[in-house]
Coordinates of C-alpha atoms in Angstrom, one line a residue:
M2 CA 14.3 56.6 93.6
T3 CA 15.3 52.9 93.7
S4 CA 18.2 51.4 95.7
S5 CA 20.1 50.9 92.4
D6 CA 19.7 54.6 91.6
T7 CA 21.1 55.4 95.0
A8 CA 24.1 53.1 94.5
T9 CA 24.8 54.7 91.1
Q10 CA 24.8 58.2 92.6
R11 CA 27.0 57.2 95.4
D12 CA 29.6 55.5 93.1
S13 CA 29.6 58.3 90.5
A14 CA 32.7 60.5 90.4
I15 CA 30.6 63.5 89.6
E16 CA 28.2 64.6 92.4
Q17 CA 24.6 64.1 91.3
H18 CA 22.8 66.2 93.9
S19 CA 22.3 69.9 93.7
I20 CA 19.7 71.8 95.8
D21 CA 17.8 68.6 96.6
Y22 CA 17.8 66.5 99.7
V23 CA 20.6 64.0 100.4
P24 CA 19.1 60.7 101.4
A25 CA 20.4 58.7 104.4
A26 CA 21.7 55.9 102.1
E27 CA 24.1 58.4 100.5
R28 CA 25.5 60.0 103.6
H29 CA 29.2 59.6 104.2
G30 CA 32.3 61.4 105.4
K31 CA 33.9 61.9 108.8
V32 CA 33.5 64.8 111.2
W33 CA 37.2 65.5 111.6
H34 CA 37.4 66.2 107.8
Q35 CA 35.6 69.4 108.5
G36 CA 38.6 70.8 110.4
P37 CA 41.1 70.7 107.5
F38 CA 38.4 71.7 105.0
W39 CA 37.6 75.0 106.8
F40 CA 41.3 75.5 107.6
T41 CA 42.2 75.5 104.0
G42 CA 39.0 77.3 103.0
N43 CA 40.1 80.2 105.2
F44 CA 43.8 80.0 104.5
V45 CA 43.8 82.2 101.4
L46 CA 45.3 85.6 100.6
P47 CA 42.0 87.6 101.1
T48 CA 42.2 86.4 104.7
M49 CA 45.6 87.9 105.0
V50 CA 44.5 91.2 103.4
A51 CA 41.8 91.5 106.1
G52 CA 44.6 91.7 108.6
F53 CA 46.2 94.7 106.9
V54 CA 43.7 97.3 108.0
G55 CA 44.6 97.7 111.7
A56 CA 48.2 98.5 110.9
S57 CA 47.3 100.8 108.1
M58 CA 45.2 102.8 110.5
G59 CA 48.0 103.1 113.1
L60 CA 47.3 100.1 115.3
S61 CA 50.4 98.3 116.7
V62 CA 51.0 94.6 115.9
G63 CA 50.0 93.5 119.4
Y64 CA 46.7 95.4 119.4
S65 CA 46.0 94.3 115.8
V66 CA 46.4 90.7 116.7
L67 CA 44.2 91.1 119.8
A68 CA 41.4 92.7 117.6
I69 CA 41.8 89.8 115.1
V70 CA 41.6 87.1 117.8
L71 CA 38.5 88.7 119.4
G72 CA 36.8 89.4 116.0
V73 CA 37.5 86.0 114.5
G74 CA 36.4 84.3 117.8
A75 CA 33.1 86.1 117.7
G76 CA 32.4 85.7 114.0
T77 CA 33.4 82.0 113.8
F78 CA 31.0 81.3 116.7
F79 CA 28.0 82.1 114.5
M80 CA 29.5 80.5 111.4
A81 CA 30.3 77.2 113.1
F82 CA 26.8 76.7 114.6
H83 CA 25.4 76.5 111.0
A84 CA 27.4 73.3 110.5
N85 CA 24.9 71.3 112.6
Q86 CA 22.1 72.2 110.2
G87 CA 23.7 70.2 107.3
P88 CA 23.5 66.6 108.6
R89 CA 20.2 67.3 110.4
M90 CA 18.4 68.6 107.3
G91 CA 20.4 67.1 104.4
L92 CA 20.1 70.4 102.4
P93 CA 22.5 73.1 101.2
Q94 CA 22.8 76.1 103.5
M95 CA 20.8 78.8 101.8
I96 CA 17.7 76.8 100.6
Q97 CA 17.1 76.1 104.3
S98 CA 16.2 79.8 104.6
R99 CA 12.9 79.1 102.9
A100 CA 11.6 77.9 106.3
Q101 CA 12.1 81.4 107.7
F102 CA 11.6 83.6 104.6
G103 CA 9.4 81.6 102.2
S104 CA 10.4 80.3 98.8
R105 CA 10.3 83.8 97.3
G106 CA 11.0 85.8 100.4
S107 CA 14.3 84.0 100.7
T108 CA 15.5 85.8 97.5
V109 CA 16.4 88.7 99.9
P110 CA 19.3 86.9 101.6
F111 CA 19.9 84.9 98.4
A112 CA 20.8 88.0 96.5
A113 CA 23.2 89.1 99.3
T114 CA 24.8 85.6 99.3
V115 CA 25.4 85.5 95.5
F116 CA 27.1 88.9 96.0
V117 CA 29.4 87.4 98.6
Y118 CA 30.3 84.4 96.4
V119 CA 30.9 86.4 93.2
G120 CA 32.9 89.0 95.2
F121 CA 35.2 86.4 96.6
L122 CA 35.6 84.7 93.2
V123 CA 36.7 88.0 91.8
F124 CA 39.2 88.8 94.4
D125 CA 40.6 85.3 94.4
T126 CA 40.9 85.4 90.6
V127 CA 42.8 88.7 90.7
L128 CA 45.2 87.5 93.4
A129 CA 45.8 84.1 91.7
K130 CA 46.6 85.8 88.4
Q131 CA 49.1 88.1 90.1
G132 CA 50.8 85.1 91.7
L133 CA 51.0 83.1 88.5
G134 CA 52.4 86.2 86.8
L135 CA 55.6 85.9 88.8
L136 CA 56.3 82.6 87.1
L137 CA 54.3 82.4 83.9
P138 CA 53.6 84.8 81.0
G139 CA 50.1 85.9 80.1
G140 CA 47.8 88.8 81.0
E141 CA 44.3 89.1 82.5
L142 CA 42.5 88.2 79.3
F143 CA 44.3 84.8 79.4
W144 CA 44.5 83.9 83.0
Y145 CA 41.2 85.1 84.3
P146 CA 39.2 82.8 82.0
V147 CA 41.6 79.9 82.6
L148 CA 41.4 80.3 86.4
I149 CA 37.6 80.6 86.4
A150 CA 37.2 77.7 84.1
L151 CA 39.4 75.5 86.3
S152 CA 37.3 76.4 89.4
I153 CA 34.1 75.5 87.4
V154 CA 35.6 72.1 86.6
I155 CA 36.3 71.4 90.2
A156 CA 32.8 72.6 91.2
V157 CA 31.2 70.4 88.6
V158 CA 32.8 67.3 90.0
G159 CA 31.5 68.6 93.3
H160 CA 31.4 68.0 97.0
D161 CA 33.8 65.1 97.4
L162 CA 36.5 66.5 95.2
L163 CA 36.3 69.8 97.0
H164 CA 36.7 68.0 100.4
F165 CA 39.6 66.0 99.1
V166 CA 41.5 68.9 97.6
Q167 CA 41.0 71.1 100.7
R168 CA 42.0 68.3 103.1
W169 CA 45.3 67.6 101.4
L170 CA 46.2 71.2 100.7
T171 CA 46.1 71.7 104.5
Y172 CA 49.4 69.8 105.0
L173 CA 51.2 71.8 102.3
L174 CA 50.0 75.2 103.6
V175 CA 50.8 74.4 107.3
V176 CA 54.4 73.5 106.4
V177 CA 55.1 76.4 104.0
F178 CA 53.4 79.1 106.1
A179 CA 54.9 77.9 109.4
V180 CA 58.3 78.4 107.9
L181 CA 57.3 81.8 106.5
T182 CA 55.8 83.0 109.7
V183 CA 58.9 82.1 111.7
V184 CA 61.0 84.0 109.1
A185 CA 58.8 87.1 109.4
I186 CA 58.8 87.1 113.2
V187 CA 62.5 86.6 113.5
H188 CA 63.4 89.1 110.7
F189 CA 61.1 91.9 111.7
G190 CA 61.7 91.3 115.4
S191 CA 65.5 91.8 115.0
T192 CA 65.6 94.5 112.3
P193 CA 65.5 98.2 113.3
V194 CA 62.2 99.8 112.4
A195 CA 62.4 102.1 109.4
A196 CA 60.9 105.6 109.5
D197 CA 58.6 104.9 106.5
V198 CA 56.8 101.9 107.9
P199 CA 53.6 101.9 110.0
A200 CA 55.3 100.2 112.9
A201 CA 57.4 103.4 113.5
T202 CA 54.4 105.3 114.8
A203 CA 52.0 102.5 115.6
G204 CA 50.2 102.3 119.0
W205 CA 46.7 102.2 120.4
D206 CA 43.8 103.6 118.4
L207 CA 40.2 102.7 119.5
T208 CA 38.7 103.4 116.0
A209 CA 41.3 101.2 114.3
F210 CA 40.9 98.5 116.9
L211 CA 37.1 98.4 116.3
V212 CA 37.4 98.5 112.5
Q213 CA 39.9 95.5 112.6
F214 CA 37.6 93.7 115.0
S215 CA 34.6 94.2 112.8
L216 CA 36.5 93.1 109.6
A217 CA 37.7 90.0 111.3
A218 CA 34.3 89.1 112.7
G219 CA 32.5 89.9 109.4
Y220 CA 35.0 87.9 107.4
N221 CA 34.3 84.7 109.2
I222 CA 30.5 85.4 109.5
S223 CA 30.5 85.5 105.7
Y224 CA 31.4 81.8 105.7
S225 CA 28.0 81.1 107.3
V226 CA 26.4 80.9 103.8
Y227 CA 28.7 78.0 102.9
V228 CA 28.7 75.7 105.9
S229 CA 25.9 73.2 105.4
D230 CA 26.9 72.8 101.7
Y231 CA 29.8 70.8 103.1
T232 CA 28.3 69.1 106.1
R233 CA 25.0 67.9 104.5
Y234 CA 26.5 64.6 103.3
L235 CA 27.4 63.6 106.9
P236 CA 25.2 61.0 108.6
A237 CA 22.3 62.6 110.5
N238 CA 23.4 61.2 113.8
V239 CA 26.9 62.7 114.0
P240 CA 27.5 64.5 117.3
A241 CA 26.7 68.2 117.1
R242 CA 29.4 69.2 119.6
G243 CA 32.2 67.4 117.7
L244 CA 31.0 68.8 114.4
I245 CA 30.7 72.4 115.6
T246 CA 34.1 72.2 117.3
A247 CA 35.8 70.8 114.1
V248 CA 34.4 73.6 112.0
Y249 CA 35.2 76.3 114.6
A250 CA 38.8 75.1 115.1
G251 CA 39.6 74.9 111.4
A252 CA 38.1 78.2 110.4
A253 CA 39.2 80.2 113.5
F254 CA 42.8 78.9 113.6
S255 CA 43.5 79.7 109.9
A256 CA 41.9 83.1 110.1
V257 CA 43.8 84.1 113.2
W258 CA 47.1 82.8 111.8
L259 CA 46.8 84.4 108.4
M260 CA 45.3 87.7 109.5
S261 CA 48.0 88.1 112.2
L262 CA 50.6 87.5 109.6
G263 CA 49.0 90.2 107.5
A264 CA 49.1 92.5 110.5
I265 CA 52.9 91.9 110.8
L266 CA 53.5 92.4 107.1
A267 CA 51.4 95.6 107.0
S268 CA 53.3 96.9 110.1
Y269 CA 56.8 96.5 108.7
L270 CA 56.4 96.9 104.9
P271 CA 55.3 100.2 103.4
D272 CA 52.0 99.8 101.4
P273 CA 52.3 95.9 101.2
D274 CA 51.0 94.1 98.2
P275 CA 49.9 90.5 99.4
I276 CA 51.7 88.7 96.6
L277 CA 54.9 90.7 96.6
A278 CA 55.0 90.8 100.4
L279 CA 54.9 86.9 100.5
R280 CA 57.7 86.7 98.0
Q281 CA 59.8 89.3 99.7
V282 CA 59.6 87.8 103.1
G283 CA 59.9 84.2 101.8
D284 CA 63.1 85.1 99.9
L285 CA 64.7 86.1 103.2
L286 CA 65.1 82.4 104.0
F287 CA 66.6 81.7 100.6
P288 CA 66.1 83.0 97.1
G289 CA 63.2 81.2 95.5
F290 CA 61.3 80.2 98.7
G291 CA 59.1 83.3 98.3
L292 CA 58.0 81.9 95.0
I293 CA 57.2 78.6 96.6
V294 CA 55.0 80.4 99.1
V295 CA 53.2 82.3 96.4
M296 CA 52.5 79.1 94.3
A297 CA 51.2 77.3 97.4
S298 CA 48.9 80.3 97.9
V299 CA 47.7 80.2 94.3
L300 CA 46.7 76.5 94.7
A301 CA 44.7 77.4 97.8
L302 CA 43.0 80.2 95.9
I303 CA 42.0 78.0 93.0
S304 CA 40.5 75.5 95.4
I305 CA 38.5 78.1 97.3
M306 CA 37.4 79.5 93.9
G307 CA 35.8 76.1 93.3
V308 CA 34.1 76.3 96.7
N309 CA 32.7 79.8 95.9
A310 CA 31.5 78.8 92.4
Y311 CA 29.8 75.7 93.8
G312 CA 28.0 77.8 96.5
A313 CA 27.0 80.5 94.1
M314 CA 25.4 77.9 91.8
L315 CA 23.5 76.3 94.7
T316 CA 22.2 79.7 95.9
G317 CA 21.3 80.9 92.4
A318 CA 19.4 77.6 91.7
S319 CA 17.6 77.9 95.0
A320 CA 16.5 81.4 94.1
L321 CA 15.3 80.4 90.6
D322 CA 13.4 77.4 92.0
G323 CA 11.3 79.8 94.1
F324 CA 9.8 81.3 90.9
R325 CA 10.2 78.4 88.4
S326 CA 10.7 74.8 89.4
V327 CA 14.1 73.4 88.3
R328 CA 15.4 69.9 88.3
P329 CA 18.5 69.4 90.5
T330 CA 20.7 67.7 87.9
V331 CA 24.4 67.8 86.8
R332 CA 23.2 69.8 83.8
L333 CA 21.7 72.4 86.0
R334 CA 25.0 72.6 87.9
I335 CA 27.0 73.1 84.7
I336 CA 24.7 75.8 83.4
G337 CA 24.6 77.6 86.8
L338 CA 28.4 77.5 87.2
T339 CA 28.9 78.8 83.7
V340 CA 26.7 81.8 84.4
V341 CA 28.5 82.5 87.7
G342 CA 31.8 82.2 85.9
L343 CA 30.9 84.7 83.2
I344 CA 29.6 87.2 85.8
S345 CA 32.8 86.9 87.8
L346 CA 35.0 87.3 84.7
V347 CA 33.3 90.5 83.7
V348 CA 33.6 92.0 87.3
A349 CA 37.2 90.9 87.6
L350 CA 38.1 92.7 84.3
L351 CA 36.4 95.8 85.5
I352 CA 37.6 96.0 89.1
P353 CA 39.9 99.0 89.9
D354 CA 43.6 98.5 90.5
D355 CA 43.1 99.6 94.1
Y356 CA 41.4 96.3 94.9
I357 CA 42.6 96.3 98.6
G358 CA 40.5 99.3 99.3
S359 CA 37.6 97.7 97.4
F360 CA 38.1 94.5 99.4
N361 CA 37.8 96.2 102.8
N362 CA 34.5 97.8 101.7
F363 CA 33.3 94.4 100.3
V364 CA 33.9 92.6 103.6
L365 CA 32.0 95.3 105.5
M366 CA 29.1 95.0 103.0
M367 CA 29.1 91.3 103.5
L368 CA 28.8 91.9 107.3
Y369 CA 25.9 94.2 106.8
F370 CA 23.8 92.0 104.5
L371 CA 24.5 88.6 106.2
V372 CA 24.3 89.4 109.9
P373 CA 20.4 89.7 109.9
W374 CA 20.1 86.5 107.9
T375 CA 22.4 84.5 110.2
A376 CA 20.5 85.8 113.3
V377 CA 17.1 84.7 111.9
N378 CA 18.4 81.4 110.6
L379 CA 20.1 80.3 113.8
V380 CA 17.3 81.5 116.1
D381 CA 14.9 79.5 114.0
F382 CA 17.0 76.3 114.1
Y383 CA 18.1 76.4 117.7
F384 CA 15.3 78.1 119.5
V385 CA 12.1 78.1 117.5
R386 CA 11.9 74.9 115.5
R387 CA 14.8 73.2 117.3
G388 CA 16.1 71.5 114.2
K389 CA 12.7 69.9 113.3
Y390 CA 11.6 70.7 109.7
A391 CA 9.4 69.2 107.1
I392 CA 12.2 68.9 104.5
A393 CA 10.0 67.9 101.6
E394 CA 7.9 71.1 102.2
I395 CA 11.0 73.3 102.1
L396 CA 11.7 71.9 98.6
K397 CA 8.3 72.8 97.4
P398 CA 7.9 76.5 96.3
D399 CA 4.3 76.4 97.5
G400 CA 4.8 74.2 100.5
I401 CA 3.6 74.9 104.1
Y402 CA 6.4 77.5 104.6
G403 CA 4.8 79.7 102.0
R404 CA 6.2 81.9 99.3
W405 CA 6.6 85.0 101.5
A406 CA 7.1 84.3 105.2
W407 CA 6.5 87.7 106.9
R408 CA 8.3 86.8 110.1
G409 CA 11.7 86.2 108.6
V410 CA 11.5 89.0 106.0
T411 CA 10.3 91.6 108.5
A412 CA 13.0 90.7 111.1
Y413 CA 15.7 90.8 108.4
V414 CA 14.6 94.2 107.0
I415 CA 14.2 95.9 110.5
G416 CA 17.5 94.4 111.7
F417 CA 19.3 95.7 108.6
A418 CA 17.7 99.2 108.9
A419 CA 18.7 99.3 112.6
M420 CA 22.3 98.7 111.5
I421 CA 22.5 101.7 109.1
P422 CA 23.3 104.4 111.7
F423 CA 26.3 102.2 112.7
F424 CA 27.7 101.7 109.2
S425 CA 31.3 102.9 108.7
T426 CA 32.7 102.6 105.2
S427 CA 34.8 104.7 102.9
F428 CA 31.7 105.9 101.0
Y429 CA 29.2 106.2 103.9
T430 CA 29.4 106.7 107.7
G431 CA 26.3 106.5 109.8
P432 CA 25.6 109.2 112.4
V433 CA 26.3 106.9 115.4
A434 CA 29.5 105.6 113.8
K435 CA 30.5 109.2 113.1
A436 CA 29.9 110.2 116.7
L437 CA 32.1 107.3 117.8
G438 CA 35.0 108.3 115.5
G439 CA 34.2 105.8 112.8
A440 CA 33.8 102.7 115.1
D441 CA 31.4 100.2 113.6
F442 CA 29.2 98.2 116.0
S443 CA 26.6 97.4 113.4
F444 CA 26.9 93.6 113.5
V445 CA 26.1 93.6 117.2
V446 CA 22.9 95.6 116.5
G447 CA 21.9 93.5 113.6
L448 CA 22.3 90.2 115.4
T449 CA 20.4 91.4 118.4
V450 CA 17.5 93.2 116.6
S451 CA 16.9 90.5 113.9
G452 CA 17.3 87.6 116.3
V453 CA 15.0 89.0 119.1
L454 CA 12.3 90.2 116.6
Y455 CA 12.2 86.8 114.9
L456 CA 11.9 85.0 118.2
L457 CA 9.0 87.3 119.2
F458 CA 7.2 86.9 115.9
S459 CA 7.5 83.1 116.0
R460 CA 5.3 82.8 119.1
T461 CA 2.3 82.5 116.8
L462 CA 3.7 79.7 114.6
D463 CA 1.4 76.6 114.2
H464 CA 3.8 73.9 115.4
E465 CA 1.1 71.2 115.4
A466 CA 0.4 71.6 111.7
E467 CA 4.2 71.5 111.0
A468 CA 4.6 68.3 113.0
T469 CA 2.0 66.6 110.8
A470 CA 3.8 67.8 107.7
R471 CA 7.1 66.5 109.1
A472 CA 5.8 63.0 109.4
A473 CA 4.6 63.0 105.8
S474 CA 7.8 64.6 104.7
E475 CA 10.0 61.8 106.2
A476 CA 7.9 59.2 104.5
E477 CA 8.1 61.0 101.2
L478 CA 11.9 61.5 101.3
E479 CA 13.1 58.2 102.7
G480 CA 10.2 55.8 102.3
A481 CA 11.1 54.8 98.7
L482 CA 14.6 53.8 99.8
R483 CA 13.6 51.3 102.4

């Protein structure tokens, strides 16, 4: 690639990169931008729905918020440490997994990741349509394709537009939801509790506390699959501490805020619907403010739909490239996004009306599939290879990292299997979880087993051979640009 090619890519309104390496000459952005990006990325209605569960199981508002704070704090810790991988490696998040799993072995976590992206796209689409239905005519067959198409357009333009939209939406969301939160606290704190709402009988319940904790942790751990996608354009020398802190603060603050608001609404409203609950509480300030809150939420949903579509495209292309080499072009992004959109549309049309129950199971399934991956990936980056990779070899399906890397695949599979007795969902409860009254400790088990096993397996890695490959890789990736 020549310097003029690099300038053209940097100046183009449409992002040119896909699953390939971002050269140093094209790196840009500021660390603080990560804060508002992840704040808005997490400040969406599914986040609020994740805060419903504690109250629905009889947990008081205070204990629900405590479980949320602890769960979000734990889950975001793992998610935020992935942020440092982007600028060091210059690659999207999931293709980095080839170093631990191999170019074809990585399809194991890739499949789980696509499931996460499509799942969020579906739930976001359903909620956005419900919100728009309060103001505009049209049914599912009209709004679902329109919303998904809009998210695809945003994702085609790519990285910089997603950052821009997320950053500026932060200001709107903070103002609107700060007012709504004050209204909710004042109203529900001064209104006698009705006999038909959960708050009337709420209190302490260990099982409910642990379920809310696990959902909060799993929800933010699920963002691990996104992180490097939106930090990979930063210069390689940005300070790790500042970057991790910015991501952690943005993602944790918004999750705690919105899940806690969800806990309040679920405690004082019988069987709350997220859209109708926002409108009902907002209108307590003045008629029409509830609709303003809902429309602000819809904008945030459309934005994060673009983020999800973009990530699904990158992950799907990475998986395909492990079996058949693909060129990382704008055309590839458009084709990949169209496929993702069509799959999401079909699932959205088929999803049952009781999507809140489906959503809670979905979050738990994300936790189960992603926890072993995040353990292996972070242990490799921070303790085994210490951030030093032959990037050009990762991009080659038959490079030094191999097609099937037994260490990562084995640690993942054993870690996942170790979690099964601790699973607790509406359709399956493991024997250990059943003995604990439905409490779910599976993510602790998965993190520990997969992380420790991978660390032990990696003792036999040939670091000298990889060091030689790293030197050649740097010359291959950056030499032509100097």
